[in-house]
Amino acid sequence: MMWKSRVGEYIEGKINEGELIHLSLIDPAKVQDLRSLPEMVRRLADAGTDAFLVGGSIGVSESDVDSVVTVIRESNKPVILFPGNVNGLSRMADAVLFMSLLNSDDIYYIIGAQIVGAPIVKKYGLEPLPTAYIVVGYGGTAGFIGKVRALPIEKPEIGAAYALAAEYLGMKYIYLEAGSGSPQPITPQYIKYVSSTISKSHLIIGGGIRKPEDIVKIANAGAHIVVTGNIIEDDLSRAEELIRTAKRFK
Ligand code: 1GP
């Protein structure tokens, strides 16, 4: 229970030190064989990832989340849930991105799932990290399942308006999501526009990050946190390289 209620503080401390935070995303629905997970987790942790995100949009059961989180905990890095729905919660984790999918057309993803899930978060003693989730461009499965009206990538002022509204509502983290497996990450121009509009919230960027240059561009554009997911399963050595690139950034 070493991270209980201290994950936000840990992230904040690193951001205040000027570090770029790297999060490794594991989707429990995509874990084929739990026996190969400890080695994968060890390599990501050794490369320097700051914490693990666990979640997905489809095919996730609470018992699978429990199993995956139990393995990842051995790394001693914080385990943060990234729930696509209420079934993404696990009492084994340390914290949860308590998200509202702001550009969904379905009120369920904006406040419905949250009211169903909040008492569970409390009961499990998970640390809630208040997060605005905003899908930009491609969207992928999260966009489809979340009934998203994706923001046009060529109009960063719309993303900035969402981010500012989220900040004014007190959301501490703003997650700009291109969609898992997106052909490309959110552009540096877009990130720069949003990051220069907000002043207090921390900007998380994810979706389609595959190259070290992507990390450098995203960091230079003002992101505080980067997330990589698919690359872990596709090319673990490349995933390690991305982490090392992120952690060299200061
Ligand atoms: C998805 O932002 C994350 O929610 C990560 O995306 O799987 O494309 O790295 P990738």
mmCIF file of C-alpha atoms and ligand atoms in Angstrom:
data_model
loop_
_atom_site.group_PDB
_atom_site.id
_atom_site.type_symbol
_atom_site.label_atom_id
_atom_site.label_comp_id
_atom_site.label_asym_id
_atom_site.label_seq_id
_atom_site.Cartn_x
_atom_site.Cartn_y
_atom_site.Cartn_z
ATOM 1 C CA MET A 1 0.000 0.000 0.000
ATOM 2 C CA MET A 2 3.010 2.259 -0.430
ATOM 3 C CA TRP A 3 1.314 4.632 -2.907
ATOM 4 C CA LYS A 4 -2.074 5.009 -1.251
ATOM 5 C CA SER A 5 -3.137 8.672 -1.583
ATOM 6 C CA ARG A 6 0.324 9.740 -2.694
ATOM 7 C CA VAL A 7 0.195 9.296 -6.450
ATOM 8 C CA GLY A 8 -0.965 12.864 -7.217
ATOM 9 C CA GLU A 9 1.773 14.236 -4.978
ATOM 10 C CA TYR A 10 4.371 12.027 -6.698
ATOM 11 C CA ILE A 11 3.328 13.228 -10.170
ATOM 12 C CA GLU A 12 3.120 16.846 -9.041
ATOM 13 C CA GLY A 13 6.587 16.658 -7.469
ATOM 14 C CA LYS A 14 8.115 15.399 -10.698
ATOM 15 C CA ILE A 15 6.359 18.024 -12.810
ATOM 16 C CA ASN A 16 7.581 20.729 -10.439
ATOM 17 C CA GLU A 17 11.122 19.409 -10.921
ATOM 18 C CA GLY A 18 10.662 19.930 -14.667
ATOM 19 C CA GLU A 19 10.441 16.227 -15.489
ATOM 20 C CA LEU A 20 8.358 14.872 -18.323
ATOM 21 C CA ILE A 21 6.250 12.068 -16.845
ATOM 22 C CA HIS A 22 5.982 8.849 -18.790
ATOM 23 C CA LEU A 23 3.066 6.459 -18.270
ATOM 24 C CA SER A 24 2.999 2.913 -19.689
ATOM 25 C CA LEU A 25 -0.508 1.813 -20.607
ATOM 26 C CA ILE A 26 -1.453 -1.841 -20.264
ATOM 27 C CA ASP A 27 -4.850 -2.891 -21.607
ATOM 28 C CA PRO A 28 -6.008 -5.976 -19.630
ATOM 29 C CA ALA A 29 -8.092 -7.122 -22.618
ATOM 30 C CA LYS A 30 -4.920 -7.350 -24.730
ATOM 31 C CA VAL A 31 -2.807 -9.297 -22.258
ATOM 32 C CA GLN A 32 -2.605 -12.720 -23.897
ATOM 33 C CA ASP A 33 -0.566 -14.479 -21.291
ATOM 34 C CA LEU A 34 -0.239 -13.237 -17.721
ATOM 35 C CA ARG A 35 3.008 -15.208 -17.369
ATOM 36 C CA SER A 36 4.810 -12.888 -19.794
ATOM 37 C CA LEU A 37 3.617 -9.756 -17.999
ATOM 38 C CA PRO A 38 6.165 -9.634 -15.110
ATOM 39 C CA GLU A 39 9.128 -9.502 -17.511
ATOM 40 C CA MET A 40 7.459 -6.829 -19.639
ATOM 41 C CA VAL A 41 6.649 -4.757 -16.568
ATOM 42 C CA ARG A 42 10.175 -5.165 -15.211
ATOM 43 C CA ARG A 43 11.688 -3.923 -18.479
ATOM 44 C CA LEU A 44 9.397 -0.881 -18.616
ATOM 45 C CA ALA A 45 10.113 -0.070 -14.971
ATOM 46 C CA ASP A 46 13.876 -0.473 -15.475
ATOM 47 C CA ALA A 47 13.736 1.825 -18.508
ATOM 48 C CA GLY A 48 12.292 4.452 -16.154
ATOM 49 C CA THR A 49 8.544 4.662 -16.745
ATOM 50 C CA ASP A 50 7.076 6.703 -13.900
ATOM 51 C CA ALA A 51 3.847 4.762 -13.423
ATOM 52 C CA PHE A 52 1.507 2.285 -15.083
ATOM 53 C CA LEU A 53 -1.921 3.014 -16.469
ATOM 54 C CA VAL A 54 -4.297 0.055 -16.646
ATOM 55 C CA GLY A 55 -7.420 0.178 -18.758
ATOM 56 C CA GLY A 56 -9.165 -0.148 -22.083
ATOM 57 C CA SER A 57 -12.408 0.568 -23.873
ATOM 58 C CA ILE A 58 -13.673 -2.889 -24.710
ATOM 59 C CA GLY A 59 -13.568 -6.440 -23.307
ATOM 60 C CA VAL A 60 -12.298 -5.419 -19.864
ATOM 61 C CA SER A 61 -13.564 -7.306 -16.829
ATOM 62 C CA GLU A 62 -12.888 -6.326 -13.232
ATOM 63 C CA SER A 63 -11.266 -9.673 -12.488
ATOM 64 C CA ASP A 64 -8.844 -9.252 -15.427
ATOM 65 C CA VAL A 65 -7.996 -5.779 -14.139
ATOM 66 C CA ASP A 66 -7.360 -7.273 -10.677
ATOM 67 C CA SER A 67 -4.996 -9.899 -12.108
ATOM 68 C CA VAL A 68 -3.048 -7.432 -14.232
ATOM 69 C CA VAL A 69 -2.774 -4.867 -11.442
ATOM 70 C CA THR A 70 -1.577 -7.537 -9.004
ATOM 71 C CA VAL A 71 1.334 -8.360 -11.323
ATOM 72 C CA ILE A 72 2.210 -4.720 -12.051
ATOM 73 C CA ARG A 73 2.253 -3.814 -8.341
ATOM 74 C CA GLU A 74 5.410 -5.897 -7.984
ATOM 75 C CA SER A 75 7.274 -3.162 -9.889
ATOM 76 C CA ASN A 76 6.729 -0.783 -6.944
ATOM 77 C CA LYS A 77 5.612 1.900 -9.406
ATOM 78 C CA PRO A 78 2.186 3.486 -8.923
ATOM 79 C CA VAL A 79 -0.682 1.706 -10.655
ATOM 80 C CA ILE A 80 -3.293 4.112 -11.978
ATOM 81 C CA LEU A 81 -6.576 2.894 -13.427
ATOM 82 C CA PHE A 82 -7.678 4.327 -16.767
ATOM 83 C CA PRO A 83 -11.264 3.069 -16.865
ATOM 84 C CA GLY A 84 -13.346 3.010 -20.006
ATOM 85 C CA ASN A 85 -16.318 2.242 -17.810
ATOM 86 C CA VAL A 86 -17.194 1.164 -14.263
ATOM 87 C CA ASN A 87 -15.835 -2.344 -14.945
ATOM 88 C CA GLY A 88 -12.337 -0.816 -15.146
ATOM 89 C CA LEU A 89 -12.126 -0.323 -11.375
ATOM 90 C CA SER A 90 -9.996 -2.576 -9.164
ATOM 91 C CA ARG A 91 -9.394 -2.517 -5.428
ATOM 92 C CA MET A 92 -5.804 -3.616 -6.105
ATOM 93 C CA ALA A 93 -4.768 -0.308 -7.738
ATOM 94 C CA ASP A 94 -3.417 2.861 -6.133
ATOM 95 C CA ALA A 95 -5.245 5.592 -8.023
ATOM 96 C CA VAL A 96 -7.712 6.220 -10.814
ATOM 97 C CA LEU A 97 -7.895 8.814 -13.545
ATOM 98 C CA PHE A 98 -11.364 9.935 -12.513
ATOM 99 C CA MET A 99 -12.386 11.065 -15.953
ATOM 100 C CA SER A 100 -15.195 12.834 -17.682
ATOM 101 C CA LEU A 101 -15.249 12.354 -21.438
ATOM 102 C CA LEU A 102 -16.044 15.959 -22.172
ATOM 103 C CA ASN A 103 -16.706 15.696 -25.896
ATOM 104 C CA SER A 104 -19.034 12.717 -25.728
ATOM 105 C CA ASP A 105 -22.553 13.177 -27.036
ATOM 106 C CA ASP A 106 -23.748 10.755 -24.380
ATOM 107 C CA ILE A 107 -24.256 12.120 -20.889
ATOM 108 C CA TYR A 108 -23.407 8.649 -19.494
ATOM 109 C CA TYR A 109 -19.711 9.188 -20.360
ATOM 110 C CA ILE A 110 -19.745 12.744 -19.002
ATOM 111 C CA ILE A 111 -21.349 12.141 -15.581
ATOM 112 C CA GLY A 112 -23.334 8.860 -15.614
ATOM 113 C CA ALA A 113 -20.519 6.323 -15.212
ATOM 114 C CA GLN A 114 -18.894 8.666 -12.702
ATOM 115 C CA ILE A 115 -21.835 8.611 -10.299
ATOM 116 C CA VAL A 116 -22.049 4.843 -10.567
ATOM 117 C CA GLY A 117 -18.311 4.529 -10.007
ATOM 118 C CA ALA A 118 -17.639 7.180 -7.340
ATOM 119 C CA PRO A 119 -18.902 5.105 -4.375
ATOM 120 C CA ILE A 120 -16.778 2.180 -5.623
ATOM 121 C CA VAL A 121 -13.700 4.408 -5.822
ATOM 122 C CA LYS A 122 -14.372 5.426 -2.217
ATOM 123 C CA LYS A 123 -14.976 1.873 -1.042
ATOM 124 C CA TYR A 124 -11.785 0.612 -2.712
ATOM 125 C CA GLY A 125 -9.741 3.513 -1.273
ATOM 126 C CA LEU A 126 -8.521 4.574 -4.724
ATOM 127 C CA GLU A 127 -6.993 8.024 -5.043
ATOM 128 C CA PRO A 128 -9.058 9.962 -7.606
ATOM 129 C CA LEU A 129 -7.061 12.097 -10.040
ATOM 130 C CA PRO A 130 -9.627 14.504 -11.556
ATOM 131 C CA THR A 131 -9.213 14.324 -15.312
ATOM 132 C CA ALA A 132 -10.847 15.840 -18.360
ATOM 133 C CA TYR A 133 -10.706 13.348 -21.210
ATOM 134 C CA ILE A 134 -10.896 14.962 -24.626
ATOM 135 C CA VAL A 135 -10.697 13.017 -27.878
ATOM 136 C CA VAL A 136 -9.034 14.764 -30.803
ATOM 137 C CA GLY A 137 -9.020 13.576 -34.432
ATOM 138 C CA TYR A 138 -8.859 9.796 -35.051
ATOM 139 C CA GLY A 139 -10.450 8.669 -31.754
ATOM 140 C CA GLY A 140 -10.139 4.909 -32.190
ATOM 141 C CA THR A 141 -12.150 2.560 -29.998
ATOM 142 C CA ALA A 142 -12.451 5.056 -27.139
ATOM 143 C CA GLY A 143 -14.019 7.528 -29.541
ATOM 144 C CA PHE A 144 -16.452 4.991 -30.970
ATOM 145 C CA ILE A 145 -17.525 3.479 -27.649
ATOM 146 C CA GLY A 146 -17.623 6.887 -25.952
ATOM 147 C CA LYS A 147 -19.915 8.335 -28.629
ATOM 148 C CA VAL A 148 -17.454 11.105 -29.175
ATOM 149 C CA ARG A 149 -17.786 14.069 -31.483
ATOM 150 C CA ALA A 150 -14.029 14.184 -32.083
ATOM 151 C CA LEU A 151 -12.405 17.590 -32.143
ATOM 152 C CA PRO A 152 -10.962 18.591 -35.531
ATOM 153 C CA ILE A 153 -7.151 18.572 -35.382
ATOM 154 C CA GLU A 154 -6.954 21.700 -37.552
ATOM 155 C CA LYS A 155 -8.942 23.741 -34.981
ATOM 156 C CA PRO A 156 -6.816 23.835 -31.803
ATOM 157 C CA GLU A 157 -8.875 26.722 -30.472
ATOM 158 C CA ILE A 158 -11.736 24.281 -29.821
ATOM 159 C CA GLY A 159 -9.429 21.985 -27.824
ATOM 160 C CA ALA A 160 -8.124 24.997 -25.935
ATOM 161 C CA ALA A 161 -11.677 26.076 -25.061
ATOM 162 C CA TYR A 162 -12.445 22.578 -23.731
ATOM 163 C CA ALA A 163 -9.205 22.536 -21.753
ATOM 164 C CA LEU A 164 -9.854 25.960 -20.273
ATOM 165 C CA ALA A 165 -13.394 24.998 -19.279
ATOM 166 C CA ALA A 166 -11.974 21.854 -17.643
ATOM 167 C CA GLU A 167 -9.394 23.890 -15.763
ATOM 168 C CA TYR A 168 -12.070 26.336 -14.575
ATOM 169 C CA LEU A 169 -14.087 23.330 -13.363
ATOM 170 C CA GLY A 170 -11.072 22.344 -11.262
ATOM 171 C CA MET A 171 -9.932 19.306 -13.236
ATOM 172 C CA LYS A 172 -6.276 18.809 -12.483
ATOM 173 C CA TYR A 173 -5.334 16.753 -15.508
ATOM 174 C CA ILE A 174 -6.331 17.322 -19.111
ATOM 175 C CA TYR A 175 -5.871 14.240 -21.278
ATOM 176 C CA LEU A 176 -5.818 14.955 -25.004
ATOM 177 C CA GLU A 177 -6.388 11.589 -26.625
ATOM 178 C CA ALA A 178 -5.730 10.892 -30.319
ATOM 179 C CA GLY A 179 -7.065 7.355 -29.803
ATOM 180 C CA SER A 180 -5.153 4.180 -29.141
ATOM 181 C CA GLY A 181 -3.398 3.088 -32.336
ATOM 182 C CA SER A 182 -3.905 6.468 -33.994
ATOM 183 C CA PRO A 183 -1.907 6.777 -37.251
ATOM 184 C CA GLN A 184 -0.223 9.820 -35.729
ATOM 185 C CA PRO A 185 -0.064 11.581 -32.390
ATOM 186 C CA ILE A 186 -1.714 14.935 -31.738
ATOM 187 C CA THR A 187 0.345 17.581 -33.528
ATOM 188 C CA PRO A 188 2.823 19.799 -31.655
ATOM 189 C CA GLN A 189 0.956 22.873 -32.950
ATOM 190 C CA TYR A 190 -2.265 21.653 -31.370
ATOM 191 C CA ILE A 191 -0.559 20.814 -28.061
ATOM 192 C CA LYS A 192 1.214 24.168 -27.991
ATOM 193 C CA TYR A 193 -2.045 26.057 -28.494
ATOM 194 C CA VAL A 194 -3.749 24.183 -25.656
ATOM 195 C CA SER A 195 -0.780 24.301 -23.269
ATOM 196 C CA SER A 196 -0.380 28.046 -23.723
ATOM 197 C CA THR A 197 -4.079 28.556 -22.947
ATOM 198 C CA ILE A 198 -4.197 26.686 -19.625
ATOM 199 C CA SER A 199 -2.155 27.647 -16.613
ATOM 200 C CA LYS A 200 -2.733 25.234 -13.734
ATOM 201 C CA SER A 201 -3.810 21.869 -15.091
ATOM 202 C CA HIS A 202 -1.347 19.228 -16.253
ATOM 203 C CA LEU A 203 -1.506 18.178 -19.873
ATOM 204 C CA ILE A 204 -1.484 14.459 -20.705
ATOM 205 C CA ILE A 205 -0.903 13.441 -24.335
ATOM 206 C CA GLY A 206 -1.572 9.958 -25.694
ATOM 207 C CA GLY A 207 -2.454 8.014 -28.803
ATOM 208 C CA GLY A 208 -0.191 7.030 -31.701
ATOM 209 C CA ILE A 209 3.160 7.848 -30.068
ATOM 210 C CA ARG A 210 5.714 5.492 -31.645
ATOM 211 C CA LYS A 211 8.910 7.423 -32.306
ATOM 212 C CA PRO A 212 11.429 9.143 -30.016
ATOM 213 C CA GLU A 213 11.001 12.300 -32.157
ATOM 214 C CA ASP A 214 7.284 12.276 -31.291
ATOM 215 C CA ILE A 215 8.157 12.422 -27.594
ATOM 216 C CA VAL A 216 10.597 15.294 -28.095
ATOM 217 C CA LYS A 217 8.098 17.301 -30.144
ATOM 218 C CA ILE A 218 5.257 16.664 -27.705
ATOM 219 C CA ALA A 219 7.407 17.630 -24.725
ATOM 220 C CA ASN A 220 8.667 20.784 -26.441
ATOM 221 C CA ALA A 221 5.076 21.740 -27.204
ATOM 222 C CA GLY A 222 4.309 21.847 -23.469
ATOM 223 C CA ALA A 223 2.979 18.409 -22.458
ATOM 224 C CA HIS A 224 3.590 17.371 -18.849
ATOM 225 C CA ILE A 225 2.771 13.684 -19.253
ATOM 226 C CA VAL A 226 3.029 11.259 -22.194
ATOM 227 C CA VAL A 227 1.300 7.897 -22.512
ATOM 228 C CA THR A 228 2.403 4.984 -24.680
ATOM 229 C CA GLY A 229 0.335 1.835 -25.054
ATOM 230 C CA ASN A 230 0.307 -0.187 -28.290
ATOM 231 C CA ILE A 231 4.056 0.048 -28.815
ATOM 232 C CA ILE A 232 4.593 -2.055 -25.676
ATOM 233 C CA GLU A 233 2.967 -5.056 -27.329
ATOM 234 C CA ASP A 234 4.254 -4.239 -30.830
ATOM 235 C CA ASP A 235 7.915 -3.584 -30.045
ATOM 236 C CA LEU A 236 9.062 -3.666 -26.433
ATOM 237 C CA SER A 237 12.587 -2.431 -27.208
ATOM 238 C CA ARG A 238 11.111 0.589 -28.955
ATOM 239 C CA ALA A 239 8.836 1.170 -25.948
ATOM 240 C CA GLU A 240 11.932 1.206 -23.706
ATOM 241 C CA GLU A 241 13.610 3.672 -26.052
ATOM 242 C CA LEU A 242 10.578 5.974 -25.870
ATOM 243 C CA ILE A 243 10.703 5.885 -22.081
ATOM 244 C CA ARG A 244 14.428 6.697 -22.027
ATOM 245 C CA THR A 245 13.802 9.599 -24.421
ATOM 246 C CA ALA A 246 11.040 10.933 -22.185
ATOM 247 C CA LYS A 247 13.150 10.623 -19.049
ATOM 248 C CA ARG A 248 16.127 12.419 -20.626
ATOM 249 C CA PHE A 249 13.844 15.368 -21.213
ATOM 250 C CA LYS A 250 14.133 18.006 -18.534
HETATM 251 C C1 1GP B 1 -4.631 5.266 -25.547
HETATM 252 O O1 1GP B 1 -3.422 7.286 -25.331
HETATM 253 C C2 1GP B 1 -3.344 5.922 -25.179
HETATM 254 O O2 1GP B 1 -5.623 5.580 -24.688
HETATM 255 C C3 1GP B 1 -2.166 5.270 -25.835
HETATM 256 O O3 1GP B 1 -2.288 5.148 -27.230
HETATM 257 O O4 1GP B 1 -1.872 2.743 -27.704
HETATM 258 O O5 1GP B 1 -1.570 4.468 -29.508
HETATM 259 O O6 1GP B 1 0.057 4.310 -27.601
HETATM 260 P P1 1GP B 1 -1.368 4.102 -28.056
#
